[in-house]
Coordinates of C-alpha atoms and ligand atoms in Angstrom, one line a residue:
Chain A
X1 CA -79.7 62.8 -45.3
X2 CA -80.7 60.2 -42.7
X3 CA -78.1 58.0 -41.0
X4 CA -78.5 55.1 -38.6
X5 CA -75.1 54.3 -37.0
X6 CA -74.7 51.1 -35.1
X7 CA -78.2 51.2 -33.8
X8 CA -79.2 48.4 -31.4
X9 CA -82.6 48.0 -29.7
X10 CA -83.9 45.3 -27.5
X11 CA -87.2 44.9 -25.6
X12 CA -87.3 43.8 -22.0
X13 CA -91.0 42.8 -21.6
X14 CA -90.5 42.9 -17.8
X15 CA -87.5 40.5 -17.9
X16 CA -89.5 37.5 -19.0
X17 CA -88.9 37.4 -22.7
X18 CA -86.0 39.6 -23.6
X19 CA -86.0 40.3 -27.3
X20 CA -83.2 41.7 -29.3
X21 CA -84.7 43.4 -32.2
X22 CA -81.9 45.3 -33.9
X23 CA -78.2 44.5 -33.7
X24 CA -75.8 47.4 -34.6
X25 CA -77.7 48.4 -37.8
X26 CA -76.0 51.1 -39.9
X27 CA -77.4 52.5 -43.1
X28 CA -78.1 55.8 -44.8
X29 CA -81.0 57.3 -46.8
X30 CA -80.2 59.9 -49.4
X31 CA -82.4 62.9 -49.8
X32 CA -85.5 62.4 -52.0
X33 CA -84.8 58.6 -52.1
X34 CA -87.3 55.9 -51.5
X35 CA -85.7 53.2 -49.3
X36 CA -87.7 50.1 -48.9
X37 CA -87.1 47.7 -46.0
X38 CA -87.9 44.0 -46.3
X39 CA -87.2 41.2 -43.9
X40 CA -88.7 38.2 -42.2
X41 CA -91.7 38.8 -40.0
X42 CA -90.9 40.0 -36.6
X43 CA -87.3 40.9 -37.4
X44 CA -87.5 44.6 -36.4
X45 CA -88.8 46.5 -39.4
X46 CA -91.4 48.4 -37.5
X47 CA -88.9 49.0 -34.8
X48 CA -86.8 50.9 -37.3
X49 CA -89.8 53.1 -38.1
X50 CA -90.6 53.7 -34.5
X51 CA -87.0 54.7 -33.8
X52 CA -86.8 57.2 -36.6
X53 CA -90.2 58.6 -35.8
X54 CA -88.9 59.2 -32.3
X55 CA -91.6 57.1 -30.6
X56 CA -88.8 55.0 -28.9
X57 CA -85.1 55.5 -28.2
X58 CA -82.3 53.2 -29.2
X59 CA -80.2 51.3 -26.6
X60 CA -77.0 52.4 -28.3
X61 CA -75.9 53.9 -31.6
X62 CA -77.2 57.1 -33.1
X63 CA -79.9 58.2 -35.5
X64 CA -79.4 61.5 -37.2
X65 CA -81.4 63.5 -39.7
X66 CA -79.4 66.2 -41.5
X67 CA -76.7 65.8 -38.8
X68 CA -79.1 66.3 -35.9
X69 CA -79.9 63.5 -33.5
X70 CA -83.5 62.4 -33.4
X71 CA -85.2 63.4 -30.1
X72 CA -88.9 62.6 -29.8
X73 CA -91.6 62.7 -32.5
X74 CA -91.7 65.6 -34.9
X75 CA -93.8 66.5 -38.0
X76 CA -90.5 66.5 -39.9
X77 CA -90.6 62.7 -39.6
X78 CA -94.2 61.8 -40.0
X79 CA -95.6 58.3 -40.1
X80 CA -98.2 56.6 -42.4
X81 CA -99.5 53.5 -40.6
X82 CA -100.6 50.2 -42.0
X83 CA -104.3 50.7 -41.1
X84 CA -104.2 54.4 -42.0
X85 CA -104.9 55.8 -38.5
X86 CA -107.0 58.6 -39.9
X87 CA -109.0 60.3 -37.2
X88 CA -112.5 58.9 -37.6
X89 CA -114.0 62.0 -36.1
X90 CA -112.5 64.3 -38.8
X91 CA -113.6 64.6 -42.4
X92 CA -111.0 64.0 -45.1
X93 CA -110.2 67.7 -45.4
X94 CA -109.9 68.1 -41.6
X95 CA -107.7 65.1 -41.4
X96 CA -105.4 66.7 -44.0
X97 CA -105.6 70.0 -42.3
X98 CA -104.8 68.7 -38.8
X99 CA -101.0 68.9 -39.2
X100 CA -101.3 72.3 -40.8
X101 CA -103.3 73.6 -37.9
X102 CA -100.6 72.2 -35.5
X103 CA -98.0 74.0 -37.6
X104 CA -99.9 77.2 -36.9
X105 CA -100.8 78.0 -40.6
X106 CA -103.5 80.7 -41.2
X107 CA -106.8 79.5 -42.4
X108 CA -106.3 80.8 -45.9
X109 CA -103.0 79.0 -46.3
X110 CA -104.5 75.9 -44.8
X111 CA -107.4 75.9 -47.3
X112 CA -105.0 76.4 -50.2
X113 CA -102.7 73.5 -49.1
X114 CA -105.7 71.3 -48.5
X115 CA -106.9 72.0 -52.0
X116 CA -103.5 71.1 -53.4
X117 CA -103.4 67.9 -51.5
X118 CA -107.0 66.9 -52.4
X119 CA -106.1 67.4 -56.0
X120 CA -102.9 65.3 -56.0
X121 CA -104.5 62.5 -54.1
X122 CA -107.7 62.7 -56.2
X123 CA -109.9 63.0 -53.1
X124 CA -111.5 66.3 -54.1
X125 CA -115.0 64.8 -54.3
X126 CA -114.6 63.3 -50.9
X127 CA -113.3 66.2 -48.9
X128 CA -116.3 66.3 -46.6
X129 CA -116.6 62.5 -46.1
X130 CA -115.6 60.8 -42.9
X131 CA -113.0 58.0 -43.2
X132 CA -115.6 55.4 -42.6
X133 CA -117.2 56.4 -45.9
X134 CA -114.0 55.8 -47.9
X135 CA -112.7 52.7 -49.5
X136 CA -109.4 51.2 -48.2
X137 CA -107.4 52.7 -51.1
X138 CA -108.9 56.1 -50.6
X139 CA -108.1 56.0 -46.9
X140 CA -104.5 55.2 -47.5
X141 CA -104.4 58.1 -50.1
X142 CA -105.9 60.4 -47.5
X143 CA -103.3 59.2 -44.9
X144 CA -100.6 59.9 -47.4
X145 CA -102.0 63.3 -48.2
X146 CA -102.2 64.1 -44.5
X147 CA -98.5 63.3 -44.2
X148 CA -97.5 65.2 -47.4
X149 CA -99.5 68.3 -46.4
X150 CA -97.1 69.3 -43.6
X151 CA -94.1 68.9 -45.9
X152 CA -91.9 66.7 -43.6
X153 CA -88.3 65.9 -44.4
X154 CA -89.1 62.2 -44.5
X155 CA -92.3 60.1 -44.6
X156 CA -92.1 56.8 -42.7
X157 CA -94.5 54.2 -44.1
X158 CA -95.1 51.0 -42.2
X159 CA -96.7 48.5 -44.6
X160 CA -98.9 51.2 -45.8
X161 CA -100.6 49.2 -48.5
X162 CA -100.7 45.8 -46.8
X163 CA -104.4 45.8 -46.0
X164 CA -105.4 46.4 -49.6
X165 CA -106.3 43.8 -52.2
X166 CA -103.8 43.1 -54.9
X167 CA -105.4 45.2 -57.7
X168 CA -105.9 48.2 -55.5
X169 CA -102.5 47.8 -54.2
X170 CA -100.9 47.8 -57.7
X171 CA -102.9 50.9 -58.6
X172 CA -102.1 52.8 -55.5
X173 CA -98.4 52.0 -55.9
X174 CA -98.4 53.5 -59.4
X175 CA -100.3 56.5 -58.0
X176 CA -97.8 56.8 -55.2
X177 CA -94.9 57.0 -57.6
X178 CA -96.7 59.7 -59.6
X179 CA -97.1 61.7 -56.4
X180 CA -93.6 61.1 -55.4
X181 CA -92.4 62.7 -58.6
X182 CA -94.1 65.9 -57.5
X183 CA -92.8 66.1 -54.0
X184 CA -89.4 66.5 -52.4
X185 CA -89.8 64.1 -49.5
X186 CA -87.5 61.2 -48.6
X187 CA -89.4 58.0 -48.0
X188 CA -88.7 55.0 -45.8
X189 CA -91.1 52.3 -46.6
X190 CA -91.4 49.0 -44.8
X191 CA -93.1 46.2 -46.6
X192 CA -93.2 42.4 -46.6
X193 CA -94.1 42.4 -50.3
X194 CA -91.0 42.0 -52.4
X195 CA -92.7 43.2 -55.6
X196 CA -93.7 46.4 -53.9
X197 CA -90.2 47.0 -52.6
X198 CA -88.7 46.6 -56.1
X199 CA -91.4 48.6 -57.9
X200 CA -91.3 51.6 -55.5
X201 CA -87.8 51.5 -54.1
X202 CA -84.6 53.3 -55.2
X203 CA -82.8 51.0 -52.8
X204 CA -83.9 48.0 -50.9
X205 CA -82.6 47.2 -47.4
X206 CA -82.8 43.4 -46.8
X207 CA -82.8 42.5 -43.2
X208 CA -81.9 39.2 -41.5
X209 CA -84.1 37.4 -39.0
X210 CA -84.0 38.7 -35.4
X211 CA -81.8 40.3 -34.1
X212 CA -82.0 42.1 -37.4
X213 CA -78.8 42.9 -39.2
X214 CA -78.4 44.2 -42.7
X215 CA -78.1 41.3 -45.2
X216 CA -77.7 43.5 -48.2
X217 CA -78.6 46.9 -49.7
X218 CA -79.8 46.5 -53.3
X219 CA -79.9 49.4 -55.7
X220 CA -82.9 49.0 -57.9
X221 CA -81.8 49.6 -61.5
X222 CA -85.1 50.9 -63.0
X223 CA -85.2 54.5 -64.1
X224 CA -88.0 56.8 -62.8
X225 CA -90.7 57.4 -63.8
X226 CA -91.4 53.7 -63.9
X227 CA -94.0 52.1 -66.0
X228 CA -96.1 49.2 -64.5
X229 CA -94.7 47.0 -67.3
X230 CA -91.4 46.6 -65.5
X231 CA -93.1 44.3 -63.1
X232 CA -93.0 41.6 -65.8
X233 CA -89.5 42.3 -67.1
X234 CA -86.8 39.7 -66.6
X235 CA -84.7 42.0 -64.6
X236 CA -87.5 42.6 -62.1
X237 CA -88.0 38.8 -61.8
X238 CA -84.3 38.3 -61.3
X239 CA -84.1 40.8 -58.4
X240 CA -87.2 39.3 -56.9
X241 CA -85.8 35.8 -56.8
X242 CA -82.5 37.1 -55.5
X243 CA -84.3 38.8 -52.5
X244 CA -86.6 35.8 -52.0
X245 CA -83.6 33.5 -51.9
X246 CA -81.9 35.7 -49.3
X247 CA -85.0 35.9 -47.1
X248 CA -85.8 32.2 -47.4
X249 CA -82.5 31.3 -45.8
X250 CA -83.6 33.3 -42.8
X251 CA -87.2 32.3 -42.5
X252 CA -87.7 29.3 -40.3
X253 CA -90.5 28.3 -38.1
X254 CA -88.7 29.4 -34.8
X255 CA -88.3 32.9 -36.2
X256 CA -91.9 33.2 -36.8
X257 CA -92.9 32.7 -33.3
Chain B
X1 CA -137.1 66.9 -34.5
X2 CA -137.0 63.1 -34.3
X3 CA -136.9 61.7 -37.8
X4 CA -136.9 58.0 -37.3
X5 CA -137.3 55.7 -40.2
X6 CA -141.0 54.8 -40.6
X7 CA -140.5 51.1 -40.0
X8 CA -138.8 51.6 -36.7
X9 CA -141.5 54.1 -35.6
X10 CA -144.1 51.6 -36.4
X11 CA -142.5 48.8 -34.4
X12 CA -142.0 51.2 -31.4
X13 CA -145.7 52.0 -31.5
X14 CA -146.6 48.3 -31.7
X15 CA -144.4 47.5 -28.7
X16 CA -145.9 50.2 -26.6
X17 CA -149.4 49.2 -27.7
X18 CA -148.6 45.6 -26.7
X19 CA -147.5 46.7 -23.2
X20 CA -150.8 48.7 -22.8
X21 CA -152.8 45.7 -24.0
X22 CA -151.1 43.3 -21.4
X23 CA -151.7 45.9 -18.7
X24 CA -155.3 46.3 -19.6
X25 CA -155.8 42.5 -19.7
X26 CA -154.1 42.1 -16.3
X27 CA -156.2 44.8 -14.7
X28 CA -159.3 43.2 -16.0
X29 CA -158.3 39.8 -14.6
X30 CA -157.3 41.3 -11.3
X31 CA -160.6 43.2 -11.3
X32 CA -160.0 45.6 -8.5
X33 CA -159.6 49.1 -10.1
X34 CA -159.0 50.7 -6.7
X35 CA -155.7 48.8 -6.3
X36 CA -154.8 48.0 -9.9
X37 CA -156.1 50.7 -12.2
X38 CA -156.4 50.0 -15.9
X39 CA -154.5 52.0 -18.5
X40 CA -157.7 53.6 -19.7
X41 CA -158.5 55.0 -16.3
X42 CA -155.0 56.1 -15.8
X43 CA -155.1 57.9 -19.2
X44 CA -158.3 59.7 -18.2
X45 CA -156.7 60.6 -14.9
X46 CA -153.7 62.0 -16.6
X47 CA -155.8 64.2 -18.9
X48 CA -157.5 65.5 -15.7
X49 CA -154.2 65.9 -13.8
X50 CA -152.6 67.9 -16.6
X51 CA -155.5 70.3 -16.6
X52 CA -154.5 71.2 -13.0
X53 CA -151.9 74.0 -12.6
X54 CA -150.6 72.1 -9.5
X55 CA -149.6 69.0 -11.4
X56 CA -147.8 70.9 -14.1
X57 CA -146.0 72.9 -11.4
X58 CA -144.9 69.5 -9.9
X59 CA -143.6 68.3 -13.3
X60 CA -141.7 71.5 -13.9
X61 CA -140.3 71.4 -10.4
X62 CA -138.9 67.9 -11.0
X63 CA -137.5 68.8 -14.4
X64 CA -135.8 71.9 -13.1
X65 CA -134.1 69.9 -10.4
X66 CA -133.0 67.2 -12.7
X67 CA -131.7 69.7 -15.3
X68 CA -129.8 71.6 -12.7
X69 CA -128.2 68.5 -11.1
X70 CA -127.5 66.9 -14.4
X71 CA -125.7 70.0 -15.8
X72 CA -123.6 70.3 -12.7
X73 CA -122.8 66.6 -12.9
X74 CA -122.1 66.8 -16.6
X75 CA -119.7 69.7 -16.4
X76 CA -117.9 68.3 -13.4
X77 CA -118.0 64.6 -14.4
X78 CA -116.7 65.2 -17.9
X79 CA -114.0 67.7 -17.0
X80 CA -112.8 65.7 -14.0
X81 CA -113.0 62.5 -16.1
X82 CA -110.8 64.1 -18.8
X83 CA -108.3 65.5 -16.4
X84 CA -108.0 62.3 -14.4
X85 CA -107.8 60.3 -17.6
X86 CA -104.8 62.4 -18.9
X87 CA -103.0 62.7 -15.6
X88 CA -102.0 59.3 -14.2
X89 CA -100.7 60.6 -11.0
X90 CA -103.9 62.5 -10.3
X91 CA -105.9 59.4 -11.1
X92 CA -104.1 57.5 -8.3
X93 CA -105.5 60.1 -5.9
X94 CA -109.0 60.6 -7.4
X95 CA -109.9 57.0 -8.4
X96 CA -109.9 55.4 -4.9
X97 CA -112.1 58.2 -3.6
X98 CA -114.5 57.8 -6.5
X99 CA -114.5 54.0 -6.2
X100 CA -115.5 54.3 -2.5
X101 CA -118.2 56.8 -3.0
X102 CA -119.7 55.3 -6.2
X103 CA -121.4 52.3 -4.6
X104 CA -123.4 54.4 -2.2
X105 CA -126.8 54.8 -3.8
X106 CA -128.1 58.4 -4.0
X107 CA -131.0 57.4 -1.7
X108 CA -128.6 56.7 1.1
X109 CA -127.5 60.3 1.0
X110 CA -131.0 61.7 1.6
X111 CA -130.7 62.2 5.4
X112 CA -127.4 64.0 5.0
X113 CA -128.7 66.0 2.0
X114 CA -131.7 67.2 4.1
X115 CA -129.5 68.0 7.1
X116 CA -127.1 70.0 4.8
X117 CA -129.6 71.7 2.6
X118 CA -133.0 71.6 4.4
X119 CA -136.1 70.9 2.3
X120 CA -136.7 72.1 -1.2
X121 CA -134.7 72.3 -4.4
X122 CA -131.2 71.9 -3.1
X123 CA -131.2 68.4 -1.6
X124 CA -133.0 67.1 -4.7
X125 CA -130.4 68.8 -7.0
X126 CA -127.6 67.4 -4.8
X127 CA -129.1 63.9 -5.1
X128 CA -129.4 64.2 -8.9
X129 CA -125.8 65.4 -9.0
X130 CA -124.6 62.4 -7.0
X131 CA -126.6 60.0 -9.1
X132 CA -125.5 61.4 -12.4
X133 CA -121.9 62.3 -11.6
X134 CA -120.4 58.8 -11.2
X135 CA -121.5 57.2 -14.4
X136 CA -120.5 60.4 -16.3
X137 CA -117.1 60.5 -14.7
X138 CA -116.4 56.8 -15.1
X139 CA -117.4 56.6 -18.7
X140 CA -115.4 59.8 -19.6
X141 CA -112.4 58.4 -17.7
X142 CA -112.8 55.1 -19.5
X143 CA -113.1 56.8 -22.9
X144 CA -110.0 59.0 -22.4
X145 CA -107.8 56.1 -21.1
X146 CA -108.8 53.7 -23.9
X147 CA -108.0 55.9 -26.8
X148 CA -106.3 53.9 -29.5
X149 CA -102.6 54.7 -29.2
X150 CA -102.2 54.9 -32.9
X151 CA -104.2 58.1 -33.0
X152 CA -101.9 59.7 -30.4
X153 CA -98.8 58.5 -32.2
X154 CA -100.2 59.8 -35.5
X155 CA -101.0 63.2 -33.9
X156 CA -97.6 63.5 -32.4
X157 CA -95.9 62.7 -35.7
X158 CA -98.1 65.4 -37.4
X159 CA -96.6 67.9 -35.0
X160 CA -99.4 68.1 -32.3
X161 CA -98.7 69.4 -28.9
X162 CA -100.4 68.1 -25.7
X163 CA -103.1 70.6 -26.0
X164 CA -103.9 69.6 -29.6
X165 CA -103.9 66.0 -28.6
X166 CA -106.4 66.6 -25.9
X167 CA -108.7 68.8 -28.0
X168 CA -108.5 66.9 -31.3
X169 CA -107.8 63.3 -30.3
X170 CA -108.7 62.5 -26.7
X171 CA -112.0 64.4 -26.4
X172 CA -113.5 63.6 -29.8
X173 CA -112.5 59.9 -29.6
X174 CA -114.0 59.7 -26.1
X175 CA -117.3 61.4 -27.1
X176 CA -119.2 58.1 -27.7
X177 CA -118.2 56.9 -24.3
X178 CA -119.0 60.3 -22.7
X179 CA -122.5 60.1 -24.2
X180 CA -123.0 56.7 -22.7
X181 CA -122.1 58.2 -19.4
X182 CA -124.5 61.1 -19.9
X183 CA -127.4 58.8 -20.8
X184 CA -126.9 56.6 -17.8
X185 CA -126.3 59.7 -15.6
X186 CA -129.5 61.3 -16.8
X187 CA -131.5 58.1 -16.1
X188 CA -130.0 57.7 -12.6
X189 CA -130.5 61.5 -12.0
X190 CA -134.2 61.3 -13.0
X191 CA -134.7 58.3 -10.6
X192 CA -132.8 60.2 -7.9
X193 CA -134.9 63.3 -8.1
X194 CA -138.1 61.3 -7.6
X195 CA -136.6 59.6 -4.6
X196 CA -135.4 62.9 -3.1
X197 CA -138.8 64.5 -3.6
X198 CA -140.6 61.6 -1.9
X199 CA -138.8 62.5 1.3
X200 CA -137.3 65.9 1.2
X201 CA -139.4 68.3 -0.9
X202 CA -142.8 69.9 -0.9
X203 CA -143.3 69.9 -4.7
X204 CA -142.4 67.7 -7.6
X205 CA -143.6 64.4 -9.1
X206 CA -142.0 62.4 -6.2
X207 CA -143.8 64.6 -3.7
X208 CA -147.1 64.2 -5.6
X209 CA -146.8 60.4 -5.7
X210 CA -146.0 60.3 -2.0
X211 CA -149.1 62.5 -1.2
X212 CA -151.4 60.4 -3.3
X213 CA -150.1 57.3 -1.7
X214 CA -151.0 58.7 1.7
X215 CA -154.5 59.5 0.3
X216 CA -154.6 55.9 -1.1
X217 CA -155.4 57.3 -4.5
X218 CA -153.6 54.6 -6.5
X219 CA -155.0 55.9 -9.8
X220 CA -153.0 59.1 -9.3
X221 CA -150.0 57.2 -8.0
X222 CA -149.9 55.2 -11.2
X223 CA -150.5 58.3 -13.3
X224 CA -147.5 59.9 -11.6
X225 CA -145.4 56.8 -12.4
X226 CA -146.5 56.9 -16.1
X227 CA -145.5 60.6 -16.2
X228 CA -142.1 59.7 -14.8
X229 CA -141.6 56.9 -17.3
X230 CA -142.7 59.0 -20.3
X231 CA -140.6 62.0 -19.4
X232 CA -137.6 59.8 -18.7
X233 CA -137.9 58.2 -22.1
X234 CA -138.3 61.6 -23.7
X235 CA -135.1 62.9 -22.0
X236 CA -133.3 59.9 -23.3
X237 CA -134.5 60.5 -26.8
X238 CA -133.4 64.1 -26.5
X239 CA -129.9 63.0 -25.6
X240 CA -129.8 60.5 -28.5
X241 CA -130.7 63.4 -30.8
X242 CA -127.8 65.5 -29.4
X243 CA -125.5 62.5 -29.8
X244 CA -126.4 62.2 -33.5
X245 CA -125.6 65.9 -34.0
X246 CA -122.3 65.8 -32.0
X247 CA -121.0 62.5 -33.2
X248 CA -121.8 62.5 -36.9
X249 CA -119.0 60.1 -37.8
X250 CA -120.5 57.3 -35.8
X251 CA -123.7 56.8 -37.8
X252 CA -122.7 57.6 -41.3
Ligands
ATP1 N1 -93.0 47.7 -27.7 C1 -92.5 46.5 -27.7 N2 -92.4 45.8 -26.6 C2 -91.9 44.6 -26.5 N3 -91.5 43.9 -27.6 C3 -91.5 44.6 -28.8 C4 -92.1 45.9 -28.9 N4 -92.0 46.3 -30.2 C5 -91.5 45.2 -30.9 N5 -91.2 44.2 -30.0 C6 -90.5 42.9 -30.4 O1 -89.4 43.2 -31.2 C7 -89.4 42.4 -32.4 C8 -89.4 43.1 -33.7 O2 -90.7 43.8 -33.8 P1 -91.1 44.6 -35.0 O3 -92.5 45.0 -34.8 O4 -90.1 45.6 -35.3 O5 -91.1 43.5 -36.2 P2 -91.5 43.7 -37.7 O6 -90.3 43.3 -38.5 O7 -92.2 44.9 -38.0 O8 -92.6 42.5 -37.8 P3 -93.8 42.3 -38.8 O9 -93.3 42.0 -40.1 O10 -94.6 41.2 -38.2 O11 -94.5 43.6 -38.7 C9 -90.6 41.4 -32.2 O12 -90.1 40.2 -31.7 C10 -91.5 42.1 -31.2 O13 -92.1 41.1 -30.4
MG2 MG1 -94.2 45.6 -38.4

């Protein structure tokens, strides 16, 4: 289980424009759960990811994973970035194998794990391609596969599908849920797309504008596995307008700049 | 070895032919073949020169010096560039020294090179090294210090240690920049060896040009220049080919 307890974070920017990003945020993520975070632009969503990844440290409060305080980056809390961040100089299979190599797995075990991941991400045919030869959707799948391969406790996804077109995005969300059924990982997914948060999330954390505080934590009522049809159900639309209403109160022109 | 698309090959040939044509026309207008030889006479001269053992020895002497100096500069420039790029504190010490030495052209080192190493291979190799080292070092340093931070973050969060980051992130992502350094370095090194040989050697293409200048044999001087140009261009092509092999992700 992951717990944020009264976490605050501000950025100094050399004293010129002091920014308070997070203000005493507390929440928990249960094991195997997908928690989606939505909030106005610039409110501090990526900051939450960077804190949990261990890239930055909070000013106050504590972040724990299974009771242990987060200290620096670790493969146990791996990140999938918005624009994939695949290594352009490695093929699909070497990208997926990178974390395994870092973990010190033998080459047979590595090869076996890579095969498994290629099959669940449907990238088998492309194992020897470089990222530049893949479509946007395949790149994201590969980035997800690279993260899954090392079997982290939690996968942190910062707007992972934001650069994809709507159709690819819908398809990859469905694919992602299928994969999620086969794995044991907990997922923290930041998105600015409310549909995505409802379709994927077990819970949705709605943040206020900066300094971000928690507006509400919504439990999404749909059973898993979920069918794409729920997107057009009345319940889905109701949740969507509820979240949209909450966010709209917070979005103003000053907060965007 | 060099499999260019036909179309590009064709336009390369056309461009070289155009240059030869302009040269031929200019020499006909100038009409003093002693001072301004035509490409045809230079071509004939080259055939004759390459049938002399002496000339081939000169070409090989220059090539040997350039290869030796370039390898030294490559090994030192790339490794020092990587180490300085990774270690900020070291860069505060190394960078000012490099920035002070870099503007000094290799030719200005010739007197000291001759005093230090006498005449022969060593001063020329030293000059090639000086000419090639700085561009190789600077481009390597630039490559390493400008790696996209996302790749480093991604590697850390996949469990990489510093060693894995250097080997699998910093070095491969700097390779395109390192190759630019190598190409510039090889070009400067090739120029430096000729300059060094004109003053401080008793063999090599530079020496041969200098001798023929004293003998007022302009046809041979220009033949030497053409040899230098062609070999320089071939060395450059060779590096391009290596680049294609070593950086496959950049062209696919
Ligand atoms: N490294 C940093 N240095 C200085 N300021 C930062 C840094 N990271 C974030 N900030 C500031 O903190 C605030 C929150 O940033 P963050 O990236 O977390 O927002 P976000 O919710 O992810 O925004 P978006 O929806 O645009 O991605 C912003 O005002 C940003 O300018
Ligand atoms: Mg963000």
